[in-house]
Short mmCIF file of N, CA and C and ligand atoms in Angstrom, two decimals:
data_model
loop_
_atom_site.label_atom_id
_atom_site.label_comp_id
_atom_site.label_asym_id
_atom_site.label_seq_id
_atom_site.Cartn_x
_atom_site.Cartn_y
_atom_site.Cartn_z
N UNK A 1 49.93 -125.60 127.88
CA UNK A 1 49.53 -124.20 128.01
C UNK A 1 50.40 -123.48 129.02
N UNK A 2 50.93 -122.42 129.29
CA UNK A 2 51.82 -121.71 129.27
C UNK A 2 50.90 -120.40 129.76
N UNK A 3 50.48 -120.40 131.60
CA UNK A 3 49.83 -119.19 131.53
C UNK A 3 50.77 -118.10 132.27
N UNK A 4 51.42 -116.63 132.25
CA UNK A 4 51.84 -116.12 132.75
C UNK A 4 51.42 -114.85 133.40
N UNK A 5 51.43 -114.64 134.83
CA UNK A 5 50.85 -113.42 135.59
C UNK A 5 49.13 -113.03 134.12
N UNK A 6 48.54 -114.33 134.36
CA UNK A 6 47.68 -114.25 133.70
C UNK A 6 46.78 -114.15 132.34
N UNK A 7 48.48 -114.46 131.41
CA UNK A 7 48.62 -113.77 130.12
C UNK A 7 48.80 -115.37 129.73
N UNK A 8 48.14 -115.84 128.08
CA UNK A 8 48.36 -116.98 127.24
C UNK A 8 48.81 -116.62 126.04
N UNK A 9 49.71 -116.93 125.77
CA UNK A 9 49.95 -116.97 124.47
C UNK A 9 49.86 -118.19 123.40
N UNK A 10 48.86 -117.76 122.08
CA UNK A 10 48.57 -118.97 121.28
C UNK A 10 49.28 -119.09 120.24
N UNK A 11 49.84 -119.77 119.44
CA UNK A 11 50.04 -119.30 117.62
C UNK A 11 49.16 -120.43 117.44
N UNK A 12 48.48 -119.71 115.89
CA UNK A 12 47.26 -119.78 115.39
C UNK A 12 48.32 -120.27 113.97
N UNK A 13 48.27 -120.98 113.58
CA UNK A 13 49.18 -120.93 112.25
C UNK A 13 48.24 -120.75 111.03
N UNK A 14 47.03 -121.25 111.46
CA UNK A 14 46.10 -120.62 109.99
C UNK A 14 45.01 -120.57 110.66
N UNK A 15 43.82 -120.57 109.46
CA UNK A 15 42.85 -119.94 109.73
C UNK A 15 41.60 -121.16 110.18
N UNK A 16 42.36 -122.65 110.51
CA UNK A 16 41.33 -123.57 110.62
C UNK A 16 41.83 -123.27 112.39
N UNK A 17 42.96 -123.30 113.14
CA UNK A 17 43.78 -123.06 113.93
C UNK A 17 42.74 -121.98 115.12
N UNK A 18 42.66 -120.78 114.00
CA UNK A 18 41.53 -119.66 114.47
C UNK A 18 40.31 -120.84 115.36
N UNK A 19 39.69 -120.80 113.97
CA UNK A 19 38.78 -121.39 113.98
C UNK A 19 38.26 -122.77 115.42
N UNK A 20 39.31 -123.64 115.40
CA UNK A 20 39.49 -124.39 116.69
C UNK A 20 39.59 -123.64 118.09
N UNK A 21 40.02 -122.74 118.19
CA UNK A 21 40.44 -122.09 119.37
C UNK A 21 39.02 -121.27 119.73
N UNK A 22 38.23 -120.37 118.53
CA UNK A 22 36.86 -120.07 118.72
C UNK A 22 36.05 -121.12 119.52
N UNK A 23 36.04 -122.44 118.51
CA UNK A 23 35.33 -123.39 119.35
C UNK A 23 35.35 -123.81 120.54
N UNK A 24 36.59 -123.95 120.87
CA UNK A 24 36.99 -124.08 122.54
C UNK A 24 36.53 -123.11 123.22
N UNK A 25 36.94 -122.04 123.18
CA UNK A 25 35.66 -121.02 124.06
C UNK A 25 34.07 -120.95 123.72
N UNK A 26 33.69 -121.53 122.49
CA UNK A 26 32.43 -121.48 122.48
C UNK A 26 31.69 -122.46 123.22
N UNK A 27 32.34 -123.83 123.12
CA UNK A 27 31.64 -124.79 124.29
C UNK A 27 31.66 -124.48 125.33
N UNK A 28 33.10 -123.80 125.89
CA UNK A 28 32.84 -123.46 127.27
C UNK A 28 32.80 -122.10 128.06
N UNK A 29 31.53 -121.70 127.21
CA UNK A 29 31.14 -120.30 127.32
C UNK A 29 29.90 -120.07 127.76
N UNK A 30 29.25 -119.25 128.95
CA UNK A 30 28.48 -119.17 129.10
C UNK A 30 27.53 -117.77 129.33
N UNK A 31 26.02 -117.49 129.60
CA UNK A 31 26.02 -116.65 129.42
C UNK A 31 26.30 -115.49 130.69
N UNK A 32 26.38 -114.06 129.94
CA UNK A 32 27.15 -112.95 131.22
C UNK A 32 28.42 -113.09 130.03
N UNK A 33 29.42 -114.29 129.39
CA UNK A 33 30.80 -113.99 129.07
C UNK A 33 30.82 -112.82 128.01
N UNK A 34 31.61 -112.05 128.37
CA UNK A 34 32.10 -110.58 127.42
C UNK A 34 33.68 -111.19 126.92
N UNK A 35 33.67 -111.36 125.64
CA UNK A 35 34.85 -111.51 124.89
C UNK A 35 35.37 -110.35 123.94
N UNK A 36 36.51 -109.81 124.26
CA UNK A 36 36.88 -108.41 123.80
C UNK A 36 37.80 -108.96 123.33
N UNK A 37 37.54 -108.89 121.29
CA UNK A 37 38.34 -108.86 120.36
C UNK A 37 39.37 -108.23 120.01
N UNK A 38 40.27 -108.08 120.15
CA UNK A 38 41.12 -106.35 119.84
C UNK A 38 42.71 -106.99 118.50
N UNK A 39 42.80 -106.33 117.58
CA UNK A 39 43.51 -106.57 116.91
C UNK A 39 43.57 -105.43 115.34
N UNK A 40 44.70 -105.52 114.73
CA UNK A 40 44.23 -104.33 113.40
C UNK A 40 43.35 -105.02 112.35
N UNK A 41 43.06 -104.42 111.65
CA UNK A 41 42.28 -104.68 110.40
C UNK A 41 42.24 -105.49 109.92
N UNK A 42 41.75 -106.65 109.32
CA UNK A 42 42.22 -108.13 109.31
C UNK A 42 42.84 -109.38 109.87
N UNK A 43 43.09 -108.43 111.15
CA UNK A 43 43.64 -109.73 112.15
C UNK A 43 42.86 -111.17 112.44
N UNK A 44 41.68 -110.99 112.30
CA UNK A 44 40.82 -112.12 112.11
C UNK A 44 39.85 -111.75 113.60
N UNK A 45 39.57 -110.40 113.78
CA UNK A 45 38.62 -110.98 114.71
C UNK A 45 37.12 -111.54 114.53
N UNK A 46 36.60 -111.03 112.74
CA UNK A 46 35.16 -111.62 112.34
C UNK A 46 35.66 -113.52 112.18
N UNK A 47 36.66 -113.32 111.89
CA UNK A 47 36.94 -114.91 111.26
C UNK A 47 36.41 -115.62 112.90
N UNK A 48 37.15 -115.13 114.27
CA UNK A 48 36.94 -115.96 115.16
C UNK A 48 35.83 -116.00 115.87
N UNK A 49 34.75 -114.64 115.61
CA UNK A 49 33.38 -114.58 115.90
C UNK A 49 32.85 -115.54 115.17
N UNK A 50 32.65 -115.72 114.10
CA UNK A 50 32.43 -116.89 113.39
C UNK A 50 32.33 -117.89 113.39
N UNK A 51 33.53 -118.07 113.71
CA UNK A 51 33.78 -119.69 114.46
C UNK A 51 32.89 -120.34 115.89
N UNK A 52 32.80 -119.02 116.63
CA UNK A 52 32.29 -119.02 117.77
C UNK A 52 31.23 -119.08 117.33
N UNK A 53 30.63 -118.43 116.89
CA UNK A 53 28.74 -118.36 117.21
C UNK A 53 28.67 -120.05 115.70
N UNK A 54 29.25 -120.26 114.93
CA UNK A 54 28.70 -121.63 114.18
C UNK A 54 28.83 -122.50 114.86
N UNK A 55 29.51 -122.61 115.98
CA UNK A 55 30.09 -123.66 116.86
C UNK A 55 28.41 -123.74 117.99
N UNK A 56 28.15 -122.39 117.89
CA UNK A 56 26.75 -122.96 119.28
C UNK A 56 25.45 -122.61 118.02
N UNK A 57 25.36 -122.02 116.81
CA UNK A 57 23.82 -122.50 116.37
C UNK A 57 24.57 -123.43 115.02
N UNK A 58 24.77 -123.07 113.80
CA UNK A 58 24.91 -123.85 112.84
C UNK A 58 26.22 -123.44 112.03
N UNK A 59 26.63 -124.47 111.87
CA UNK A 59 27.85 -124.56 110.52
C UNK A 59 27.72 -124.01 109.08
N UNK A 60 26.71 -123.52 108.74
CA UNK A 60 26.51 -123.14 107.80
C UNK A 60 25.42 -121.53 108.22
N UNK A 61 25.59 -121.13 109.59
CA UNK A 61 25.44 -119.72 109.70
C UNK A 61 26.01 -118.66 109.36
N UNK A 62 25.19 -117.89 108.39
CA UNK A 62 25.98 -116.81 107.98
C UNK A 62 25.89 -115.35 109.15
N UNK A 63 27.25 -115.18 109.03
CA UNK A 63 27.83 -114.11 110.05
C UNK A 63 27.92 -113.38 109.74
N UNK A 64 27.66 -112.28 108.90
CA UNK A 64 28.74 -111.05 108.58
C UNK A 64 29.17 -109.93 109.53
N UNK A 65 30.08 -109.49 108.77
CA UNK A 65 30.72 -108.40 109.84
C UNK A 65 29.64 -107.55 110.36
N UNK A 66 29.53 -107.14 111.40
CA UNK A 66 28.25 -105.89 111.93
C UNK A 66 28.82 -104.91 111.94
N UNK A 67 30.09 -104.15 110.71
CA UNK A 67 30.60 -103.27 110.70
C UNK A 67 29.49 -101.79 110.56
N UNK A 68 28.47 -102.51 109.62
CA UNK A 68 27.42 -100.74 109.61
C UNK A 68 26.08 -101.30 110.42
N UNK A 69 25.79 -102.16 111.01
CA UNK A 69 25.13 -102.04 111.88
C UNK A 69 25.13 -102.58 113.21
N UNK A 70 26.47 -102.34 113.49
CA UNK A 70 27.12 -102.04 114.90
C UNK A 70 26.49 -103.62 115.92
N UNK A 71 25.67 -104.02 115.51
CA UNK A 71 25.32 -105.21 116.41
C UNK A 71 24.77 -106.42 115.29
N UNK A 72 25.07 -107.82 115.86
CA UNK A 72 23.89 -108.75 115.17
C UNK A 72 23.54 -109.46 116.42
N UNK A 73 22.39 -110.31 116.37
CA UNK A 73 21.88 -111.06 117.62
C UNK A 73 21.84 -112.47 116.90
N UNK A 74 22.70 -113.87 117.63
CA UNK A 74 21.62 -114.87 116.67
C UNK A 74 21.42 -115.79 118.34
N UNK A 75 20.28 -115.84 118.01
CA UNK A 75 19.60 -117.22 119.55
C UNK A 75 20.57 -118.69 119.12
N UNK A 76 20.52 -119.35 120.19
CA UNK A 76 20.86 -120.53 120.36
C UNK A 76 19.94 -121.43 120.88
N UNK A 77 20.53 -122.41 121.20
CA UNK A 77 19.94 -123.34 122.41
C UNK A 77 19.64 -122.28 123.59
N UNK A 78 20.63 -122.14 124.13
CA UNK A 78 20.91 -122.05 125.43
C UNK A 78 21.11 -120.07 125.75
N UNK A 79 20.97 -119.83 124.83
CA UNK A 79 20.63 -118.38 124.35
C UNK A 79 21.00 -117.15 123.67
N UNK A 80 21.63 -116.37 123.48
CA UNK A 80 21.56 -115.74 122.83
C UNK A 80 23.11 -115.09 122.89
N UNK A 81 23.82 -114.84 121.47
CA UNK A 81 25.12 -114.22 121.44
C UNK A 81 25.00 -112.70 120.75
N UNK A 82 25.62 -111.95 121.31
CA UNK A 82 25.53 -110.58 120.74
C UNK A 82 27.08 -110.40 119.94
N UNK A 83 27.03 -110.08 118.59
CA UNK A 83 28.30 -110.00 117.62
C UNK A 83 28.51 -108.16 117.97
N UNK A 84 29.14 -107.41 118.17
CA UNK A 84 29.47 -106.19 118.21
C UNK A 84 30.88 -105.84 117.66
N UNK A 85 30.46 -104.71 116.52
CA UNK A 85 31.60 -104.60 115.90
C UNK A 85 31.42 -102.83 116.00
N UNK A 86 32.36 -101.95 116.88
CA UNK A 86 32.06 -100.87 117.21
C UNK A 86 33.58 -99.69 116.40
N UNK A 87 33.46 -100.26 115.46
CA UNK A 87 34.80 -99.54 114.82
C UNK A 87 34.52 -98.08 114.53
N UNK A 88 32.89 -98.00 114.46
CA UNK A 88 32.54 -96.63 113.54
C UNK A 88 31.85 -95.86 115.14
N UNK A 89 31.94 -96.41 116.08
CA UNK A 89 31.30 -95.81 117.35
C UNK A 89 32.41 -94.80 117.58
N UNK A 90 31.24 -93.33 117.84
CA UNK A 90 31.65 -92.01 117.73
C UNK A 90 32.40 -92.16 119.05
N UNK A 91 31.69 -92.38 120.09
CA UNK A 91 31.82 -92.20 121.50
C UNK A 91 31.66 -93.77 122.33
N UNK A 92 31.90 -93.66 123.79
CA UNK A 92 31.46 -94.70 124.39
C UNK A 92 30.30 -94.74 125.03
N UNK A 93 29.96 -93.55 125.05
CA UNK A 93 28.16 -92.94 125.49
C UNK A 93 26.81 -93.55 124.33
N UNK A 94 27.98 -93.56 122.74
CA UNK A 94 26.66 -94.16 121.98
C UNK A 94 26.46 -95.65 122.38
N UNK A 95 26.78 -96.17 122.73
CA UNK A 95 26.93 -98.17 122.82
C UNK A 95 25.93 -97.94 124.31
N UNK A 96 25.35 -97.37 124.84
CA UNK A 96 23.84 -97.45 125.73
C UNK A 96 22.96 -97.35 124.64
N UNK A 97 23.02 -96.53 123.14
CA UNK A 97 21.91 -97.02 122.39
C UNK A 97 21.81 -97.83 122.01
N UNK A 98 22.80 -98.84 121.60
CA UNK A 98 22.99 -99.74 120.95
C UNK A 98 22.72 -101.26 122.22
N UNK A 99 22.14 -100.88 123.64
CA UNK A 99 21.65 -101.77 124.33
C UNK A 99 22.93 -102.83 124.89
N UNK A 100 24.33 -101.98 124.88
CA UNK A 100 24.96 -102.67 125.22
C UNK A 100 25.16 -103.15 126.29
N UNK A 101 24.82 -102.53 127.49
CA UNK A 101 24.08 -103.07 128.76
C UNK A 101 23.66 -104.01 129.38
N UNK A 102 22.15 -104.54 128.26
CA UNK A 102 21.28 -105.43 127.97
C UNK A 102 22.34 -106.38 127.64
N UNK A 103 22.61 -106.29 126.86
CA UNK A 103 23.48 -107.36 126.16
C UNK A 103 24.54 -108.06 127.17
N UNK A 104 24.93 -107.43 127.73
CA UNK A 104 26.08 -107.63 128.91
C UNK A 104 25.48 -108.72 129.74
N UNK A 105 24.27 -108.59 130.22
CA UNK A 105 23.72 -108.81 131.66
C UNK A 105 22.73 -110.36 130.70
N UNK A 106 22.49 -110.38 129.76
CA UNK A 106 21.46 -111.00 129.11
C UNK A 106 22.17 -112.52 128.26
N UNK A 107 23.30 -112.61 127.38
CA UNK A 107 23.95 -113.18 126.72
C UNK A 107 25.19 -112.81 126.75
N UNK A 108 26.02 -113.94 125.82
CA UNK A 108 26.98 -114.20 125.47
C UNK A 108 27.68 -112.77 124.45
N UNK A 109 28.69 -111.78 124.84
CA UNK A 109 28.87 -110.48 123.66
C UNK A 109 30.06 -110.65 123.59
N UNK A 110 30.36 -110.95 121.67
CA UNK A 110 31.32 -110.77 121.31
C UNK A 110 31.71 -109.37 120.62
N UNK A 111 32.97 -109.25 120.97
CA UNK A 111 32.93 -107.19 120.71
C UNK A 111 33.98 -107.07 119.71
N UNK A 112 34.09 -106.58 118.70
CA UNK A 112 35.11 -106.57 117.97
C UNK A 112 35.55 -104.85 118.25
N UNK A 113 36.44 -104.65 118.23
CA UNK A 113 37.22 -102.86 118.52
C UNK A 113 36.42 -102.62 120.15
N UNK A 114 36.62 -103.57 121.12
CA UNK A 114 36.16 -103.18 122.31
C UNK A 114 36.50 -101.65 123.05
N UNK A 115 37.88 -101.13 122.41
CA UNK A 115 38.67 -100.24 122.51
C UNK A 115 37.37 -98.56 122.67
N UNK A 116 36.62 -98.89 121.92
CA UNK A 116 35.88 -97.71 121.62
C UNK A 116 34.95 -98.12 122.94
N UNK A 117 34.65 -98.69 123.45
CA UNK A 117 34.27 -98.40 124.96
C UNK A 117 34.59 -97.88 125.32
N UNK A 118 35.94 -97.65 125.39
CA UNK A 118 36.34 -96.93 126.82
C UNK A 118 36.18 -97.43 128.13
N UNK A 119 35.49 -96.34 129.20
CA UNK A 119 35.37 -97.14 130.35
C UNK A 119 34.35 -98.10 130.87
N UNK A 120 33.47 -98.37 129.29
CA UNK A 120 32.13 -98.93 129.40
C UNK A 120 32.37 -100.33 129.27
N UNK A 121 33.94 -100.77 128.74
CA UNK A 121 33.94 -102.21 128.56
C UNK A 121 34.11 -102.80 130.35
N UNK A 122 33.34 -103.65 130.13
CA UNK A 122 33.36 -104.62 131.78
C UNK A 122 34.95 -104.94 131.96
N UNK A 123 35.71 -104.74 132.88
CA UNK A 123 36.21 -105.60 133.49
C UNK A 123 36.67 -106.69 133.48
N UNK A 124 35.27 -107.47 133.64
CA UNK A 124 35.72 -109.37 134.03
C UNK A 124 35.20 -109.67 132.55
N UNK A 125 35.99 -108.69 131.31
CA UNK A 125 35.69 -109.38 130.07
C UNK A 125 37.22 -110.31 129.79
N UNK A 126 36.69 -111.23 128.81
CA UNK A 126 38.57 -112.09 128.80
C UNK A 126 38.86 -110.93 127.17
N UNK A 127 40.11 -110.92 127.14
CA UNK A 127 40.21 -110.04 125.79
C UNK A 127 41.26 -110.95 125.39
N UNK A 128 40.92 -111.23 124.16
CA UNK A 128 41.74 -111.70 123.07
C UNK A 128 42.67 -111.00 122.31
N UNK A 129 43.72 -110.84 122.29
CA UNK A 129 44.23 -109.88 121.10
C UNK A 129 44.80 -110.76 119.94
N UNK A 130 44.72 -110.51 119.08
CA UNK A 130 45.56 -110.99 117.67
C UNK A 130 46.45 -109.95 117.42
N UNK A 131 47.58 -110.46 117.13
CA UNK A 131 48.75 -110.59 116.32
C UNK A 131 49.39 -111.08 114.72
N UNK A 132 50.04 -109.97 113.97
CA UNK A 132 50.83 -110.97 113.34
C UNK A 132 51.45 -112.13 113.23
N UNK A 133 51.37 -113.22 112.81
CA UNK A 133 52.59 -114.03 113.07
C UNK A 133 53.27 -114.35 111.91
N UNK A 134 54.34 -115.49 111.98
CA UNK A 134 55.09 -115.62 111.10
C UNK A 134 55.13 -116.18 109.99
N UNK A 135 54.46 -115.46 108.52
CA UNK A 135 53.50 -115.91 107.43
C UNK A 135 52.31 -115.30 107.49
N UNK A 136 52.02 -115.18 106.13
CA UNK A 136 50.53 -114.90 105.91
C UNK A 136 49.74 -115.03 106.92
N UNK A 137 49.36 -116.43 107.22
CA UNK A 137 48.20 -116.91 107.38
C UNK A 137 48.03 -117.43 108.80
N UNK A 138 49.51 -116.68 109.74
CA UNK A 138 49.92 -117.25 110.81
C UNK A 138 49.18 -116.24 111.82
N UNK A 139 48.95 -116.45 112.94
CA UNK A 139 48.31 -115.41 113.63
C UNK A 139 48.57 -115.28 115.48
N UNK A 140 48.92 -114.65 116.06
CA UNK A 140 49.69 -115.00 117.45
C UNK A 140 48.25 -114.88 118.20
N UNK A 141 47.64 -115.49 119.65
CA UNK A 141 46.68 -114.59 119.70
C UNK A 141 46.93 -114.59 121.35
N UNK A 142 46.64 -113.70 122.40
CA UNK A 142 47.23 -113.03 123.60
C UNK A 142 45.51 -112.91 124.29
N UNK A 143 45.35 -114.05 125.34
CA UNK A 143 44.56 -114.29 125.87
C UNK A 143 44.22 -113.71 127.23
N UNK A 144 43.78 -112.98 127.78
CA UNK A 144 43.94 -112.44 129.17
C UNK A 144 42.82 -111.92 130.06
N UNK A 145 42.63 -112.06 131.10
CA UNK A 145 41.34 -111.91 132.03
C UNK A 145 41.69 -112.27 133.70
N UNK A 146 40.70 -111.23 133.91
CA UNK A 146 41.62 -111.82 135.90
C UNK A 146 40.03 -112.46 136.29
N UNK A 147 39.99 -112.32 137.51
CA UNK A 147 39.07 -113.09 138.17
C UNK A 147 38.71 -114.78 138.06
N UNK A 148 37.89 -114.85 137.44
CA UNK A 148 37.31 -116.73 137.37
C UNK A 148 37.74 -116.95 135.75
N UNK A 149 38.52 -115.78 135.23
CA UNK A 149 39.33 -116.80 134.04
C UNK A 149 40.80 -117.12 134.65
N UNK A 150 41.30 -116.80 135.15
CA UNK A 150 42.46 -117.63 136.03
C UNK A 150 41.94 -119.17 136.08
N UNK A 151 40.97 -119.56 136.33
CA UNK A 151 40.54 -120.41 136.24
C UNK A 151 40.14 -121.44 135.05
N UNK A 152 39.37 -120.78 134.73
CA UNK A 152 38.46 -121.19 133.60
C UNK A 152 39.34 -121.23 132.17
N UNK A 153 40.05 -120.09 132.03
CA UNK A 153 41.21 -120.51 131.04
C UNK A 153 42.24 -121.52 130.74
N UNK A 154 42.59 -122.27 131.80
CA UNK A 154 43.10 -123.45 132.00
C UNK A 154 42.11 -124.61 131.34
N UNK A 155 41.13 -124.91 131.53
CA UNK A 155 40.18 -126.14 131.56
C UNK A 155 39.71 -125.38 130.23
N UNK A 156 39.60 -124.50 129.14
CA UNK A 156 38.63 -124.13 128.23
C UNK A 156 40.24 -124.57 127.30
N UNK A 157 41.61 -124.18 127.95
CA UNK A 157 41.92 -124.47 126.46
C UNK A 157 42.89 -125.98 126.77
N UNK A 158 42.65 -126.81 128.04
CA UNK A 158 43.52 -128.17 127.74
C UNK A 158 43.32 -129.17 127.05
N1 LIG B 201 45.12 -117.59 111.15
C1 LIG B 201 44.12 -116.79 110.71
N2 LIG B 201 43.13 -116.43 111.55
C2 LIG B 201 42.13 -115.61 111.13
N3 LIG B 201 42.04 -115.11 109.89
C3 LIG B 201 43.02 -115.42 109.00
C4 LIG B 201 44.08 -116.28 109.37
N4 LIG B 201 44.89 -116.42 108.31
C5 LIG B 201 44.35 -115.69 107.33
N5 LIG B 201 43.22 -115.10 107.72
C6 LIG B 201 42.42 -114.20 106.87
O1 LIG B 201 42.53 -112.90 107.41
C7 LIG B 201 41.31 -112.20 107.21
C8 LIG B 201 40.76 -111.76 108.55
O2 LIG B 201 39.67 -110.94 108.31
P1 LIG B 201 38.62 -110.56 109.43
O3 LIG B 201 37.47 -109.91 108.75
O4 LIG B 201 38.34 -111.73 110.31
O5 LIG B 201 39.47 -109.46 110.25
P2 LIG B 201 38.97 -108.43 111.35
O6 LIG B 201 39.99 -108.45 112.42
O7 LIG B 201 37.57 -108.73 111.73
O8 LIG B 201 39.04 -107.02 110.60
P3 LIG B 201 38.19 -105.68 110.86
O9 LIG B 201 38.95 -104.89 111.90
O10 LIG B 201 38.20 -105.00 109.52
O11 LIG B 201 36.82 -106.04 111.33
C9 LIG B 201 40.35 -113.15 106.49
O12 LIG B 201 40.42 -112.90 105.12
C10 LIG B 201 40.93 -114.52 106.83
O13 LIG B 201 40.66 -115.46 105.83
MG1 LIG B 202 35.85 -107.61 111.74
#
């Protein structure tokens, strides 16, 4: 692993690749973590929510995108992940209705288009970005967070 002034870079060469790298942050994820998805239209950020939340309740959980209803909740063991997909959010003022707050302080929130926050996204969230890569099915992905992921990013992906 290869971390620079805080920045990782992954290639993902397919979509099982995704999928592994979800899992690695899902075991070692806890709750409070804000993961900010950011990538264009198919970059795979439902594919790696996916991965993540089957990895802590079931392999055969169905996920879908929360593109029209802006949130899904599913419990775990150990508690609860919030899926947020805020592509159609007018403002960053609407995501207090949508209990994003709660969600912050309460569980595990994965955010897909974190971008539409604005200044409401936390901080000490780690943000993922996806990339093109080289091929279809190839995918770069740009890992980054300051505080206790300096840390924690080391040991989640060795
Ligand atoms: N390496 C890869 N990682 C993730 N997805 C991949 C990969 N290779 C191919 N895919 C495909 O790319 C598509 C990604 O779609 P997905 O819905 O996850 O994108 P998205 O970023 O959530 O888009 P949107 O912004 O519309 O929500 C899926 O069809 C998936 O099978
Ligand atoms: Mg999506």
């Amino acid at each position: 692993m290869d971390m620079h002034n805080g920045l990782v870079w992954l290639e993902l060469a397919n979509e099982a690749e995704t999928n592994d790298l979800a899992a690695r942050l899902a075991r070692r994820s806890r709750s409070g973590d804000i993961f900010a998805l950011t990538g264009d239209l198919g970059s795979g950020k439902t594919t790696l929510a996916r991965g993540f939340i089957r990895t802590l309740t079931s392999p055969s959980e169905d996920v879908p995108s929360p593109t029209f209803t802006f949130v899904q909740a599913y419990d775990f063991d150990y508690g609860i992940i919030w899926h947020f997909d805020l592509y159609r959010l007018a403002q960053p003022e609407d995501a207090v209705e949508l209990g994003i707050e709660h969600a912050f302080g309460e569980g595990i929130s994965l955010i897909e288009w974190p971008e539409r926050l604005g200044p409401w996204l936390p901080p000490r969230c780690l943000t993922i970005a996806l990339h093109d890569g080289p091929g279809a099915t190839a995918r770069r992905a740009c890992l980054s967070g300051g505080g206790e992921w300096r840390k924690r990013l080391p040991e989640i992906l060795s």
